[in-house]
mmCIF file of C-alpha atoms in Angstrom:
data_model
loop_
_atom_site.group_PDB
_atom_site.id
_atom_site.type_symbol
_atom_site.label_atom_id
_atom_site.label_comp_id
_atom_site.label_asym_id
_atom_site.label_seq_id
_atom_site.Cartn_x
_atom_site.Cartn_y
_atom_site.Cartn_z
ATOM 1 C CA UNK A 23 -21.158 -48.794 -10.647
ATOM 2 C CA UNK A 24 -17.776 -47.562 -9.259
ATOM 3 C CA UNK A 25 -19.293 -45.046 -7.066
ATOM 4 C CA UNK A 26 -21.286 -48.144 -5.317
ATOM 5 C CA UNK A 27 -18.618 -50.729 -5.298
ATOM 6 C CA UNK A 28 -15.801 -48.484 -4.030
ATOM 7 C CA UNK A 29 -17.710 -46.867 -0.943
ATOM 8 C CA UNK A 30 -17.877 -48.623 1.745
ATOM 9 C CA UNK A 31 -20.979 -49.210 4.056
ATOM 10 C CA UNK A 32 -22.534 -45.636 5.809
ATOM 11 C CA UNK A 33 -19.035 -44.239 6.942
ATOM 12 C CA UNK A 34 -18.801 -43.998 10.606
ATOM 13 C CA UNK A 35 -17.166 -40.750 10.326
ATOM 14 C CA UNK A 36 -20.764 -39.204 10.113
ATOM 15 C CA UNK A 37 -22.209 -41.552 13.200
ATOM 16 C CA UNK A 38 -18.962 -39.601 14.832
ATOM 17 C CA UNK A 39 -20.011 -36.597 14.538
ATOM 18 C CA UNK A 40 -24.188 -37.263 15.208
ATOM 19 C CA UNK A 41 -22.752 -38.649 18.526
ATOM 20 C CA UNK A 42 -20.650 -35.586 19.133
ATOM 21 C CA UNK A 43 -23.069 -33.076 18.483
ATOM 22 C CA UNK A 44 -25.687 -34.359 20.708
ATOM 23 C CA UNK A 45 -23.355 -35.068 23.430
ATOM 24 C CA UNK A 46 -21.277 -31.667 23.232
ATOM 25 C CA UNK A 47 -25.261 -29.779 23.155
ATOM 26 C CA UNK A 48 -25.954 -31.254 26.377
ATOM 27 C CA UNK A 49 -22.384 -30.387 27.934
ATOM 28 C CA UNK A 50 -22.602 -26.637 26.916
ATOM 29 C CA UNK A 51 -25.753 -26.275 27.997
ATOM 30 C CA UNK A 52 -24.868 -26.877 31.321
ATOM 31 C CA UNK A 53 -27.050 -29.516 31.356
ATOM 32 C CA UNK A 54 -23.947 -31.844 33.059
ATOM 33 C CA UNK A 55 -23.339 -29.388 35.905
ATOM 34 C CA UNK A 56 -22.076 -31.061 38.739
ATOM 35 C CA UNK A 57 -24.865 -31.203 41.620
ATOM 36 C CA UNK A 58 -27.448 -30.738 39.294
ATOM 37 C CA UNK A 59 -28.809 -34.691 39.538
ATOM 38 C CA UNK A 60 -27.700 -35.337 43.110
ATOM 39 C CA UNK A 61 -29.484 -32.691 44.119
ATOM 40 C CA UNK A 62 -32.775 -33.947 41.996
ATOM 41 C CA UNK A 63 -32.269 -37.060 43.661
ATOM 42 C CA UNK A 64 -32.146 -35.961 47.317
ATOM 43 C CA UNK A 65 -34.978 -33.621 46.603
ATOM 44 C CA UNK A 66 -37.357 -36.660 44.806
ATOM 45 C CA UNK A 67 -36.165 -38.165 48.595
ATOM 46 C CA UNK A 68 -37.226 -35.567 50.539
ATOM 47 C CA UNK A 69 -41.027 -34.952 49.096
ATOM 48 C CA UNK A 70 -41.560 -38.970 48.748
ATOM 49 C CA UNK A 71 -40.481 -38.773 52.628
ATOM 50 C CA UNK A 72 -43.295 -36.539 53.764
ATOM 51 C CA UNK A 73 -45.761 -39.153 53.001
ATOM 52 C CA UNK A 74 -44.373 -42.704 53.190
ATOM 53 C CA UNK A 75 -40.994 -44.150 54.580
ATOM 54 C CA UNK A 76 -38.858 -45.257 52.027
ATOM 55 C CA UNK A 77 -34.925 -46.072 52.107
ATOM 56 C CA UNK A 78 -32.100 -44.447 50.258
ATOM 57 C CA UNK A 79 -31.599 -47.486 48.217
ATOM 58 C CA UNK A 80 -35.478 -47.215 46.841
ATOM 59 C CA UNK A 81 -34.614 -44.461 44.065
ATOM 60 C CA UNK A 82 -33.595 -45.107 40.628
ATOM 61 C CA UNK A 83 -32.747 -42.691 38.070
ATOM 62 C CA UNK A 84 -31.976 -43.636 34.442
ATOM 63 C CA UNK A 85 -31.148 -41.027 31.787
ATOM 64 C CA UNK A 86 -31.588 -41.539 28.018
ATOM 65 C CA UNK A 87 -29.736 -38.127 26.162
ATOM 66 C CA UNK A 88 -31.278 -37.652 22.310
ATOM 67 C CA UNK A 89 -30.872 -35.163 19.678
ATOM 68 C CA UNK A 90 -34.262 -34.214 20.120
ATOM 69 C CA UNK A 91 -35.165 -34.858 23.213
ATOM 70 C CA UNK A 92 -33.916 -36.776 26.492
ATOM 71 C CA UNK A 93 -35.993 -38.587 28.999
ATOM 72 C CA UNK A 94 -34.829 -39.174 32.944
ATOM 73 C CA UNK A 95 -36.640 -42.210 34.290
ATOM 74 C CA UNK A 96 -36.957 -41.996 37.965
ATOM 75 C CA UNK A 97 -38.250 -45.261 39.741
ATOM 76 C CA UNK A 98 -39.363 -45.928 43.076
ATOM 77 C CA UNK A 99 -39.072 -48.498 45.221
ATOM 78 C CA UNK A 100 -42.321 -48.675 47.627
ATOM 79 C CA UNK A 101 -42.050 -51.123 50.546
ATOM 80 C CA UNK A 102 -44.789 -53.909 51.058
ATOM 81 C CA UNK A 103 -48.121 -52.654 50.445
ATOM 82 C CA UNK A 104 -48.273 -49.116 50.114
ATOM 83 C CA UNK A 105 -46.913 -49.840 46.498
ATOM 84 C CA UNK A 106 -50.906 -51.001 46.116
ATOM 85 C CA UNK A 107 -52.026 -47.560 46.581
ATOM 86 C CA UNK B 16 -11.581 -76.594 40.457
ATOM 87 C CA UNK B 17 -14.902 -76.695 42.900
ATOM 88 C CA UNK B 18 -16.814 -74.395 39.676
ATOM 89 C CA UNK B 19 -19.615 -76.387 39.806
ATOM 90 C CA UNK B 20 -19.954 -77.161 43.684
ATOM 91 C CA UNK B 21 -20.260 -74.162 44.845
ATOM 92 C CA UNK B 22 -20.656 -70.697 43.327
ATOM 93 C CA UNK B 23 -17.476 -68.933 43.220
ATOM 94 C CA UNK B 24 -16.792 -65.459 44.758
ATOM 95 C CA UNK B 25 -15.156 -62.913 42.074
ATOM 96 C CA UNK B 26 -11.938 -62.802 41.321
ATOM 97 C CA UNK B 27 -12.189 -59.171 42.047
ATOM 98 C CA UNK B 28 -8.656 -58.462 39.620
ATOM 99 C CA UNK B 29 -7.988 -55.174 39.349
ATOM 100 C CA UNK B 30 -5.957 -53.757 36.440
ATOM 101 C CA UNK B 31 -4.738 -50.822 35.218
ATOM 102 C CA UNK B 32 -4.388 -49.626 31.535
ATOM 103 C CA UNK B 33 -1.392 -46.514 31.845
ATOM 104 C CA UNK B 34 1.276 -45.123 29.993
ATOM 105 C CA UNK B 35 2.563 -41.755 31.193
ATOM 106 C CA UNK B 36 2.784 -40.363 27.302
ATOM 107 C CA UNK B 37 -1.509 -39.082 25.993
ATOM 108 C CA UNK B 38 -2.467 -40.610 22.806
ATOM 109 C CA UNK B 39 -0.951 -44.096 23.178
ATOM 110 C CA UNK B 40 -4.480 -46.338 23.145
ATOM 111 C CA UNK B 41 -5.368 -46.193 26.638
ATOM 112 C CA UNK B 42 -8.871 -45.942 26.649
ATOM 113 C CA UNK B 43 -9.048 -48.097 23.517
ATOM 114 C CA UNK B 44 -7.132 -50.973 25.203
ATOM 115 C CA UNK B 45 -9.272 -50.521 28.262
ATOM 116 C CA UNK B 46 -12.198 -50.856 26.681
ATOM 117 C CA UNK B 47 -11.200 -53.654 23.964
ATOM 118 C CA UNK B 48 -9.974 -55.790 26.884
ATOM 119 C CA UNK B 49 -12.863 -54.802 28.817
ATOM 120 C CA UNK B 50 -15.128 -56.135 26.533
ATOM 121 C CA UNK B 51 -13.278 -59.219 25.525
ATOM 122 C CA UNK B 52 -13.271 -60.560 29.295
ATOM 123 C CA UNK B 53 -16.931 -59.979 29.738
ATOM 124 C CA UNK B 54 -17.764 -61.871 26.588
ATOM 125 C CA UNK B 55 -15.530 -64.512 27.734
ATOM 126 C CA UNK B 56 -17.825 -64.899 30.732
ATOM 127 C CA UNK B 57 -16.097 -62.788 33.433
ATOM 128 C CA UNK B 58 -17.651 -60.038 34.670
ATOM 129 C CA UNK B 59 -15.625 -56.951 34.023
ATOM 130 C CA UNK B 60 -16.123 -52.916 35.274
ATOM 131 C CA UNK B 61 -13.649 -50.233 33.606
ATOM 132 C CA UNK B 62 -13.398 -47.479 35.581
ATOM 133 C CA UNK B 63 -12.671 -43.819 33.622
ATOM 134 C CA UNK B 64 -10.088 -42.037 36.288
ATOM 135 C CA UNK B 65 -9.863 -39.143 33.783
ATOM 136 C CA UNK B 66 -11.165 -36.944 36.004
ATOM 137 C CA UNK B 67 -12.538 -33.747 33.668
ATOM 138 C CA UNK B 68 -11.934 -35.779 30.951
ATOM 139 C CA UNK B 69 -14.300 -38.079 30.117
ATOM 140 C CA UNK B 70 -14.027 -40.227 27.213
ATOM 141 C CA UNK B 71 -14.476 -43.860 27.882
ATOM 142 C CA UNK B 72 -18.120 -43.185 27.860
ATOM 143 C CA UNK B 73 -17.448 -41.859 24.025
ATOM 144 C CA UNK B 74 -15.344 -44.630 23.425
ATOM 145 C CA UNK B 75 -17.767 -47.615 24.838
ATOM 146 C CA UNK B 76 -20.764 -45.766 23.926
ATOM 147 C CA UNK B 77 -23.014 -45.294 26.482
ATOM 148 C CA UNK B 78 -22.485 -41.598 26.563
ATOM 149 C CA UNK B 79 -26.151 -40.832 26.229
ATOM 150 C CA UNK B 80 -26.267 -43.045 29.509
ATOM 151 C CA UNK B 81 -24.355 -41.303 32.170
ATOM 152 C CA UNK B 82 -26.314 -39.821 35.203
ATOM 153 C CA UNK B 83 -23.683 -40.370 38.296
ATOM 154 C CA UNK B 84 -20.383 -40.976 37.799
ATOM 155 C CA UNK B 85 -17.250 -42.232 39.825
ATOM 156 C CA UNK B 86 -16.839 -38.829 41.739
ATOM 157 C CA UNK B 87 -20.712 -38.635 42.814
ATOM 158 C CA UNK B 88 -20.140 -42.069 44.432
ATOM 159 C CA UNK B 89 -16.612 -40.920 45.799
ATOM 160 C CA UNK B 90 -18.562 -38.240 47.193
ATOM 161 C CA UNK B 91 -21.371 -39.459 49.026
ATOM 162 C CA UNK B 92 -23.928 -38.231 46.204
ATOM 163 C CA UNK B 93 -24.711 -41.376 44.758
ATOM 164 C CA UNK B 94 -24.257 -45.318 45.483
ATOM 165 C CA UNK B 95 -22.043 -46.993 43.071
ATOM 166 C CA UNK B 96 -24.977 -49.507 41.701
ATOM 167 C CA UNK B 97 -26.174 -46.030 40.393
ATOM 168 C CA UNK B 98 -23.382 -45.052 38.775
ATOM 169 C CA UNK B 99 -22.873 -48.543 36.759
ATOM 170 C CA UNK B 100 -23.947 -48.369 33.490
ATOM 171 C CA UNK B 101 -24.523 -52.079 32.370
ATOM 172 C CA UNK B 102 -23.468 -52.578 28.480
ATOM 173 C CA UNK B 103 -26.595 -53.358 25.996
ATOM 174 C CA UNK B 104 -24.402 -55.494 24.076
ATOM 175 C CA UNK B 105 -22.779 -57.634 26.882
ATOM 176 C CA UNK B 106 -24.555 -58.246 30.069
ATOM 177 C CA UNK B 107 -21.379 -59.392 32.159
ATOM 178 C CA UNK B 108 -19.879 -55.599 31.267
ATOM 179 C CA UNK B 109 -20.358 -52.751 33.034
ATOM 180 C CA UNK B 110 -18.592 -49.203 33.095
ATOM 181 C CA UNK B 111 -18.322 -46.618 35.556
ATOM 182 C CA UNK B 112 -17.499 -43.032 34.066
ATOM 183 C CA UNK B 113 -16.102 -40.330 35.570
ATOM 184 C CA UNK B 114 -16.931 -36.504 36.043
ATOM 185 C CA UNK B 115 -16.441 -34.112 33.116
ATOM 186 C CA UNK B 116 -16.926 -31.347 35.507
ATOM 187 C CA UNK B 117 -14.751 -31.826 38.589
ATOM 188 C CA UNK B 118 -10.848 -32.054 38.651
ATOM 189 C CA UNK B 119 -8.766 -34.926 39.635
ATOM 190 C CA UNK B 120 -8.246 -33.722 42.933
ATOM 191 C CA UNK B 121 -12.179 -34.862 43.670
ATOM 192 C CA UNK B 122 -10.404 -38.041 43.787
ATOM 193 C CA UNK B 123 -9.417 -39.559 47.334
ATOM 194 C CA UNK B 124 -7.182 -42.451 48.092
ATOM 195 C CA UNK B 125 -9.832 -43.336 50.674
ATOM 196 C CA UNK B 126 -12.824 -42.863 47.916
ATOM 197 C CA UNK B 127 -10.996 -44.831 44.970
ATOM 198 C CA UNK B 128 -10.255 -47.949 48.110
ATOM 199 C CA UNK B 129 -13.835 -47.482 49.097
ATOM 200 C CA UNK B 130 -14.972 -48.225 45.560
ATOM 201 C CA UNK B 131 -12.434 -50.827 44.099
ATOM 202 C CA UNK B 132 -13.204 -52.643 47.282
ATOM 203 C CA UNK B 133 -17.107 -52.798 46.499
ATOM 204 C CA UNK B 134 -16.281 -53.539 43.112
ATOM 205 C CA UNK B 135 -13.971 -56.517 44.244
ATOM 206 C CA UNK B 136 -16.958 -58.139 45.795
ATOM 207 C CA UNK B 137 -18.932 -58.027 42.365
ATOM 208 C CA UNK B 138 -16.756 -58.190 39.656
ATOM 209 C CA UNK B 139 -13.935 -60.854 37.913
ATOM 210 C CA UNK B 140 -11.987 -57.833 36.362
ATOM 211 C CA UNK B 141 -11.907 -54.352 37.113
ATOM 212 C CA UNK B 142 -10.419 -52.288 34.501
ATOM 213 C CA UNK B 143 -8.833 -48.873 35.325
ATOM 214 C CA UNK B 144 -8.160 -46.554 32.552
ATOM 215 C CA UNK B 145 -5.607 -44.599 33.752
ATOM 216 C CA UNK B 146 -5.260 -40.350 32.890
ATOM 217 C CA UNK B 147 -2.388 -39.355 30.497
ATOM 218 C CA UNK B 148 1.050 -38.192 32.775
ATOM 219 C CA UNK B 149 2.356 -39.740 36.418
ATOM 220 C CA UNK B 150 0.766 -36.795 38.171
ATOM 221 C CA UNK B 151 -2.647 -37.551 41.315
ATOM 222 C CA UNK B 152 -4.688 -39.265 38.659
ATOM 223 C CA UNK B 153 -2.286 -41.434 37.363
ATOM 224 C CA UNK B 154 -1.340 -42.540 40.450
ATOM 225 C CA UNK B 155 -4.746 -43.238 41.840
ATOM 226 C CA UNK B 156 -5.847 -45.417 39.145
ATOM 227 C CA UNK B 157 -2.707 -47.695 39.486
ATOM 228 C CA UNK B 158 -2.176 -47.340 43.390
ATOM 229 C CA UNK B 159 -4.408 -50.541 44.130
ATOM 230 C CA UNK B 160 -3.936 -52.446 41.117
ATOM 231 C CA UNK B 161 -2.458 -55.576 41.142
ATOM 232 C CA UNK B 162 -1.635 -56.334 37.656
ATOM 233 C CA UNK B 163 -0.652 -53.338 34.593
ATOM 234 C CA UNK B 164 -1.045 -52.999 31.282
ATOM 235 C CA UNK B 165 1.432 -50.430 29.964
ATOM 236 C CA UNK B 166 0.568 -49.243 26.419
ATOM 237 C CA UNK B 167 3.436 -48.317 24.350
ATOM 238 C CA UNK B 168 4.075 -47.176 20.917
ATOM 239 C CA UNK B 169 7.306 -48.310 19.284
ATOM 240 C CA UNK B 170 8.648 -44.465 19.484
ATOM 241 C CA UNK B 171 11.112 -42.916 21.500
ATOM 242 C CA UNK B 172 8.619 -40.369 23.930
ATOM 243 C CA UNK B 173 6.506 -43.395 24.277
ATOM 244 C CA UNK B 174 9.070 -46.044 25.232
ATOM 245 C CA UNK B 175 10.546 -43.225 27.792
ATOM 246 C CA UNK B 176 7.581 -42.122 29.647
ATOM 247 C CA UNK B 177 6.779 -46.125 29.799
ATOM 248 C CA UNK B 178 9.764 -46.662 31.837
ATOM 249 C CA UNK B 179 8.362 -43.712 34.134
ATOM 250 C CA UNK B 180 5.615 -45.509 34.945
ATOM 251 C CA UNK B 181 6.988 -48.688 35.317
ATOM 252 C CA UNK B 182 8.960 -47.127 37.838
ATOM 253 C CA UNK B 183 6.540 -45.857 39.347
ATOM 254 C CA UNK B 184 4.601 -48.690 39.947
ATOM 255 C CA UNK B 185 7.163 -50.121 41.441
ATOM 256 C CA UNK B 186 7.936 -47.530 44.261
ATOM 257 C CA UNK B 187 4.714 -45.703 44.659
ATOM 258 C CA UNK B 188 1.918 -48.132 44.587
ATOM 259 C CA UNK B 189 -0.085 -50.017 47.677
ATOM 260 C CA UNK B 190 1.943 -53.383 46.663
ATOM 261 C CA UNK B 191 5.088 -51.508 46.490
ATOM 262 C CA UNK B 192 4.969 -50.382 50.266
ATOM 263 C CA UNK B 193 3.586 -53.691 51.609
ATOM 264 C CA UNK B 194 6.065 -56.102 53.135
ATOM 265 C CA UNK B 195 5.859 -59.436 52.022
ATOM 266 C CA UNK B 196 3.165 -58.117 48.842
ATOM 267 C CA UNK B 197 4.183 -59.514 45.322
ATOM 268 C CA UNK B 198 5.284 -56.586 43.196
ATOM 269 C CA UNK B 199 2.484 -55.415 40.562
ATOM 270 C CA UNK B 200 2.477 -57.765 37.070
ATOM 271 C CA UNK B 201 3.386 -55.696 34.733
ATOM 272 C CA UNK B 202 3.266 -56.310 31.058
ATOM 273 C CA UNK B 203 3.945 -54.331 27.805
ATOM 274 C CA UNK B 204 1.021 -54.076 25.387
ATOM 275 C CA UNK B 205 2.582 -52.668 21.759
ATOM 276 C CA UNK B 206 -0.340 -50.207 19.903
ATOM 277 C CA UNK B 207 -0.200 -48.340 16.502
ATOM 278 C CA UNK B 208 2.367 -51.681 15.317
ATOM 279 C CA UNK B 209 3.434 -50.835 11.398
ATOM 280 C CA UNK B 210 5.227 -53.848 10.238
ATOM 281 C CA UNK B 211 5.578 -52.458 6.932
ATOM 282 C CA UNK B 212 7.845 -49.340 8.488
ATOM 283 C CA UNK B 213 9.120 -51.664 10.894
ATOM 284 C CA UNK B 214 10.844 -53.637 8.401
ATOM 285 C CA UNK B 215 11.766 -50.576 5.900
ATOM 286 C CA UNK B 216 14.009 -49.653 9.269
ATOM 287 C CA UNK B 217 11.670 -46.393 10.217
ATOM 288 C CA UNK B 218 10.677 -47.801 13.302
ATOM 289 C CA UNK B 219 12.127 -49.757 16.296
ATOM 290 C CA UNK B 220 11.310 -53.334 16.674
ATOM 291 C CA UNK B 221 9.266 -55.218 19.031
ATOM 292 C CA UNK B 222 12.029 -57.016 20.493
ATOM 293 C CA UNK B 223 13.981 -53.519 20.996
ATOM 294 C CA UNK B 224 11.190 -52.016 22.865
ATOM 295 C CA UNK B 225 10.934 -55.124 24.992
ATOM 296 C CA UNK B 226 14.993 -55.230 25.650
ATOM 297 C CA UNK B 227 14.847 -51.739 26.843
ATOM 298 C CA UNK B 228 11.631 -52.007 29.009
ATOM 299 C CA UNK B 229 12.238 -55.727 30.723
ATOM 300 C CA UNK B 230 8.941 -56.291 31.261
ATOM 301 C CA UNK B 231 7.053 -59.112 29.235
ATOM 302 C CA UNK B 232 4.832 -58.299 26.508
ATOM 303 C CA UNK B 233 1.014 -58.870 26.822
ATOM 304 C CA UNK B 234 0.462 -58.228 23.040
ATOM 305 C CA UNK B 235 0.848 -56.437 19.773
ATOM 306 C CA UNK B 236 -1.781 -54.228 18.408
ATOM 307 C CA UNK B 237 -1.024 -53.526 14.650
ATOM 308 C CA UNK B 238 -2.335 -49.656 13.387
ATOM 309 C CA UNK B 239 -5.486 -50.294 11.541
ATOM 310 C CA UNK B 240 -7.990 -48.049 10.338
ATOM 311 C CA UNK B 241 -10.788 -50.614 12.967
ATOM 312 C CA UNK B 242 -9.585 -48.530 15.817
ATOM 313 C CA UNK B 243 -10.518 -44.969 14.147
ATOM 314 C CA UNK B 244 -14.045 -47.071 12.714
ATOM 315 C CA UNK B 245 -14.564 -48.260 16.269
ATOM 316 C CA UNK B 246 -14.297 -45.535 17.893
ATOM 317 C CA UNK B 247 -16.099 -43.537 15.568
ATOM 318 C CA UNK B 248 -19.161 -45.981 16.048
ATOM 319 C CA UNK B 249 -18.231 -46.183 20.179
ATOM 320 C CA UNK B 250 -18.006 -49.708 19.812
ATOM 321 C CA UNK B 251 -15.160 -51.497 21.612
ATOM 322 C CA UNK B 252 -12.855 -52.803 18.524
ATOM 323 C CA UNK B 253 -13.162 -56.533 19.704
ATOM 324 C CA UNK B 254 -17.415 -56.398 19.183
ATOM 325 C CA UNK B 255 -16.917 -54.493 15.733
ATOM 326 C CA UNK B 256 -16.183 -56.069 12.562
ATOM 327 C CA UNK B 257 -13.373 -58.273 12.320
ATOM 328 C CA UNK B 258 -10.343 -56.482 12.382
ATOM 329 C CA UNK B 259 -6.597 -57.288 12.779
ATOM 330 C CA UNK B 260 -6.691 -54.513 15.915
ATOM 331 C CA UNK B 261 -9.683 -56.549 17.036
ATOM 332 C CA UNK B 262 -7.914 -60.103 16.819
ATOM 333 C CA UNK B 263 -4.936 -58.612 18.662
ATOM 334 C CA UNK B 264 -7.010 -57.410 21.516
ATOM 335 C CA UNK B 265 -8.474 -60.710 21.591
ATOM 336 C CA UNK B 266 -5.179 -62.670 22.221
ATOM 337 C CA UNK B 267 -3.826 -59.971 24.548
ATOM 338 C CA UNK B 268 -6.978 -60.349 26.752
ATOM 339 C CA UNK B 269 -6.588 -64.211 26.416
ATOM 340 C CA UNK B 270 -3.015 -63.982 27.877
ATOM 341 C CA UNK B 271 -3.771 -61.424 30.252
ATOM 342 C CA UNK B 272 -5.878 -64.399 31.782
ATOM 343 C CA UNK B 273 -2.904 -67.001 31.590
ATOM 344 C CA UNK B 274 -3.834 -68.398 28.301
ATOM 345 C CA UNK B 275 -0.666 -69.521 26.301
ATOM 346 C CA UNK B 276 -1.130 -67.844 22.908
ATOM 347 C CA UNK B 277 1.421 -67.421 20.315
ATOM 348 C CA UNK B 278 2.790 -63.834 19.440
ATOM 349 C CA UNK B 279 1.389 -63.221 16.041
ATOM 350 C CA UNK B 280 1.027 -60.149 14.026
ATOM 351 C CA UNK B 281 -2.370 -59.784 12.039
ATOM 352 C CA UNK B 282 -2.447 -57.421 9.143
ATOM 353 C CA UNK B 283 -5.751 -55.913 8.160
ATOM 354 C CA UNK B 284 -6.807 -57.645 4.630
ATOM 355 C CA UNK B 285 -7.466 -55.099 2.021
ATOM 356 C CA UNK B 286 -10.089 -56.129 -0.770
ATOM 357 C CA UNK B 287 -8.633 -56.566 -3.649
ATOM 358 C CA UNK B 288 -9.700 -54.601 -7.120
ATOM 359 C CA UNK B 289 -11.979 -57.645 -8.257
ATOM 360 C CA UNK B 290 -12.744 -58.170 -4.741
ATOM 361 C CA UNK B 291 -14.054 -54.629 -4.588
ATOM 362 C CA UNK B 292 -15.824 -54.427 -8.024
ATOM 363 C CA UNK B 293 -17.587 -57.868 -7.331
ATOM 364 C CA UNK B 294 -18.936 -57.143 -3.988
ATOM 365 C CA UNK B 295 -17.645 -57.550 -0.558
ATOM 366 C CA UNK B 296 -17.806 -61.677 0.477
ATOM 367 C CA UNK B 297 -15.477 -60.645 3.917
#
């Protein structure tokens, strides 16, 4: 009964160090270097270039980092129709 | 006011959160006043000018988020609407982190203008979190602001290195060289407030802080265990539980925005034995 009453809700000193763990992973790994994702981008650019026109503005990248796993979600603006393709 | 004629441009404030001493409640107060604007309606940025140090991410949250930061933009690498990451929990707030990889020097005075003046045409408030010290990064997140927040503790290192930077933004700063330009509003914000050794005589007094800085006071943040919970969570300490910390950051942001609200020191309520036993009704 104590043991229940007296503890507070899940203590956030544990979400603390979940966070911290997945973030400091990513960080050592090098996965954070510097031109790593401009790079990425101008190279997505540069291949989309070679068969349709489309501006600098078009590209989108999103990143989601997880303990397991983290997904980059890259979208693409098309102009007009070639989008239909 | 014309609010409902015609839609009005941003305010395009910007502010920033310094100290000169580390460890003060920087990044807390620039994210707890970050996020109070925005869920008052105004659309608010805070910019991370730690440069190698990046924490506001940690602190806000969205650390899983970041793909460009500040410098990329600075550089060229990336446009800014890239590097925004838009809160889940409040649409009108936005943050814009910085690299953990470069040094401060990555940052330009002709980048940071570049940037504050896109963000001007976007946002109501734009929050800088200024680096610990008075050294390039300090001075490039206050060198365009127009208003500061200078976060003191009631301690002697603290209350020193505040005058520093008060100083500073009064000689060094884009307002400070420009004829005619009204000086930058600067205002006191108190953090880690203990009334209880306050008034046991261990530690100096509001009003003494306040009669050896000159500078109005924005607010007073009492120490509470919500900032340490907060941060632990990377929730801003205004959208987390109510707190005394949280209520404090509430009225500071409310005056930072002209509203006349009285000085008033909130104490954290701790349950009670039967409170405890019987279940928590708070």
């Amino acid at each position: 009964m104590f043991g229940f009453s007296l503890r507070p809700r899940k203590a956030s000193a544990s979400t603390a160090k979940e966070r911290l763990q997945i973030l400091l992973a990513h960080e050592r790994s090098g996965g954070t270097r510097p031109d790593c994702l401009p790079q990425l981008q101008r190279d997505i650019l540069e291949v989309i270039r070679r068969h349709m026109q489309i501006g600098d503005e078009a590209i989108d990248i999103r990143m989601e980092r997880g303990d397991e796993l983290s997904s980059l979600e890259i979208n693409i603006e098309f102009p007009g129709k070639l989008g239909m393709n | 006011m014309s609010k409902d004629l015609i839609p009005e441009a941003p305010l395009g404030k910007v502010i920033v959160v310094t100290s000169g001493k580390g460890g003060v409640g920087k990044t807390t107060t620039s994210a707890a006043v970050g996020a109070e604007l925005a869920r008052r309606g105004h659309k608010t940025v805070v910019i991370d000018f730690d440069v190698g140090l990046r924490n506001l991410d940690m602190i806000m949250g969205c650390e899983r988020r970041v793909v460009f930061d500040f410098i990329n933009v600075i550089q060229g690498d990336a446009k800014l609407k890239q590097a925004l990451i838009r809160d889940r929990r409040l649409e009108t707030l936005s943050v814009l982190p910085t690299s953990q990889t470069r040094d401060k020097d990555a940052l330009t005075r002709e980048g940071v203008e570049k940037v504050l003046e896109e963000l001007r045409q976007d946002f109501d408030y734009i929050i800088c979190d200024s680096p610990a010290g008075i050294e390039r990064g300090a001075q490039m997140a206050m060198y365009f602001a127009d208003e500061a927040i200078v976060v003191t503790n009631p301690e002697v290192s603290s209350v020193r290195d505040s005058d520093r930077v008060l100083g500073l933004l009064n000689s060094i700063t884009e307002r400070a060289g420009k004829e005619g330009a009204e000086p930058v509003k600067a205002q006191v914000l108190i953090t880690r407030h203990n009334k209880a050794r306050i008034d046991s005589g261990e530690m100096m007094p509001v009003e003494d802080v306040l009669e050896i800085l000159a500078v109005p006071l924005l607010g007073i943040i009492p120490e509470s265990a919500a900032v340490l919970r907060a941060s632990n969570l990377g929730v801003p300490v205004v959208l987390d539980e109510p707190s005394a910390a949280g209520t404090a950051y509430e009225d500071a942001a409310g005056r930072l925005i002209g509203e006349q609200i009285e000085m008033r020191i909130a104490a954290d309520r701790r349950p009670g034995l039967l409170q405890r036993l019987f279940g928590r009704t708070a």
